[in-house]
Structure formats: C-alpha cells, structure tokens
Amino acid sequence: MQITVKSSQETAERIGGRWSLTDIRKVTETKRAVVYKALGPNGPVALKLYNQIGASGEGAAISFLRQLKPDFGVQVLRVNHMRTAVLMEWLEGPGLDTLVRTNNELEAVRHLATVAKAVAQTEFIRQFVYQRLAPKLQQDFKQKIAKDDAASPDRIIKRAALILDELVQTTAQERVVHGDLGFSNVIVTKDGPRLIDPKGLRADPAHEFGKAMIQAYGSVSIDEYIRKIKSRSEIMSGAIDASPQRLIRWGAVVLARSSFKHKATSPQRQSLEPYLEAFLDLAERRRA
C-alpha cells in the first residue's frame, strides 16, 4: 500500500532547511510530484517532492540517474530516507521540444540520439530493480481488445497488438532504458544534452525512441508526418544499433497504446486514427 504525503511550500522549506537551501520557489507540478528551484551551497538546484513514500514508484529512476554518466543525465545530489524528496542539480537551457517548435528538428533528433546512445552504452547494475515493459504492454493490449470486443472489435488495435507480439518474440536482449525519452525530457545545456525524468525500465532498446517517434501527429499532414517518422528513424537507429524499421514498428505500438485513453467515438480518437493507420501501414511495409 502506498502512503500519500502532502507536498507544500512549508514542506519544501522544512526539507530545504535541513539541506541548506534558500530562495525555494515552486516551478512545476505533476500528479506525482512538485518541483522547486532553490539555491544550494554550490549554486542552483532542483528539489523534487513526491506525493507518496518511495518516490511514487520512481525509485528505479533514481538508480538510473546515479549510474548514468554525469555528462548525460541530471545528477542526483541527495535523497531523504523516506524517498519523498530528491535534490538534483539545476540544468539551465531549453528542452529539445523548444528546438522542434523553432524548426530545428534535425538538431533535436541528433541530440536525442546522443543521449540514447549514452544510455545504451551504460552498464547498469542490479537490473532486477527495473520493471520489464513488454509484459505490461502486452497485458494492456489484451485487456483493451477484450473490452472492445464486447461491443465491436477494434481492428486498428489488433493490428498493433500483432506487431507488439512479433517485436517481443524477436527481442534479442532487453536492456535498461530511459523509458520516457521524448523531446521534453532532454535539456540542452552549454555542455551538451542531458536527460531528466527517466522511468527506468527494462525493454527492447528499440522501444527507447517510441515516444519521440510519434510526436507531431495532428500538427502536420499525414504525408509530412510519415516523412518525419522515416527521417527520425534513420538518425535514431544508428545510436542503438537497431534497424530503422524496428524503431518504426515500436513507434506504431506506442501511438496505438496512446489511443487507449480516448473513446472510439471521441473527436480525439477520430483525429488520431488516420495518422495511426498510416503509421501501421508503414510498420507493416504497406506504405512506401
């Protein structure tokens, strides 16, 4: 059972006092945590307060960052004994999503490949602490298909499920991956790109780019979207020694999985569906 705690400015000030922090200011908030920027003895730091004991189940993320070379990930400075508070260095610089929005996508994709390569080359110890992704994904698809079949079968999701099963069967070796590698989770500092907010999972390394592969659907035409997918897969595949087509197939699975939160008749699902169909066609080599 998870024990919930309440994060507040008062909590941040109390923990900050123990860790010699001053000028503590709230920066952002998610369902799981609140992030503050503060001034430590050696400069700016980020204080992340989780709303559950044990870092909201993100303990593997802390282990991931501590084992990744500091040149490629944000450094963890301190963790309290209940793991409700984590102190990290503050990274100055834009996220890769900013580069994408300002028409510097090629540079953003290359940075993403750089940090993914660093992860792939890291020898993570105690790999059992990292959850396996494949069984969870397969279970999600099975439950979705079983639920939909009660009313009407979702042929698109079934296509993606078949691709997922084939990917799992042909995975030579699972490795520790970031698990949430998207353009918003890489900061471009003056010393180069640095990773933040990992999930820390065990998966087929080709899955690492799944989130980045699918970003931008809806903002461009379908033909342009497919062009982006092909271009990204060519650049990213070299970083982890996987074929571009394998990255494309994982991307199709990730996009299909993202559709689960939308009802089949919802406007969101209706707008996503043409992009997903085109992505699946590409993954199945039905599209040039």
Tab-separated table of N, CA and C in Angstrom, residues 2-6 51-53:
chain	number	residue	atom	x	y	z
A	2	GLN	N	0.552	2.188	-0.899
A	2	GLN	CA	1.288	3.437	-0.960
A	2	GLN	C	0.769	4.408	0.104
A	3	ILE	N	1.695	5.086	0.763
A	3	ILE	CA	1.326	6.090	1.766
A	3	ILE	C	1.467	7.458	1.145
A	4	THR	N	0.370	8.203	1.118
A	4	THR	CA	0.366	9.521	0.492
A	4	THR	C	0.848	10.577	1.469
A	5	VAL	N	1.639	11.504	0.966
A	5	VAL	CA	2.099	12.637	1.760
A	5	VAL	C	1.709	13.905	1.024
A	6	LYS	N	1.634	15.004	1.747
A	6	LYS	CA	1.215	16.261	1.130
A	6	LYS	C	2.413	17.172	0.945
A	51	ASN	N	4.549	12.801	-3.877
A	51	ASN	CA	3.356	12.749	-3.033
A	51	ASN	C	3.118	11.376	-2.426
A	52	GLN	N	4.080	10.459	-2.631
A	52	GLN	CA	3.996	9.145	-1.993
A	52	GLN	C	5.372	8.743	-1.499
A	53	ILE	N	5.401	8.007	-0.394
A	53	ILE	CA	6.659	7.484	0.110
A	53	ILE	C	7.220	6.504	-0.912
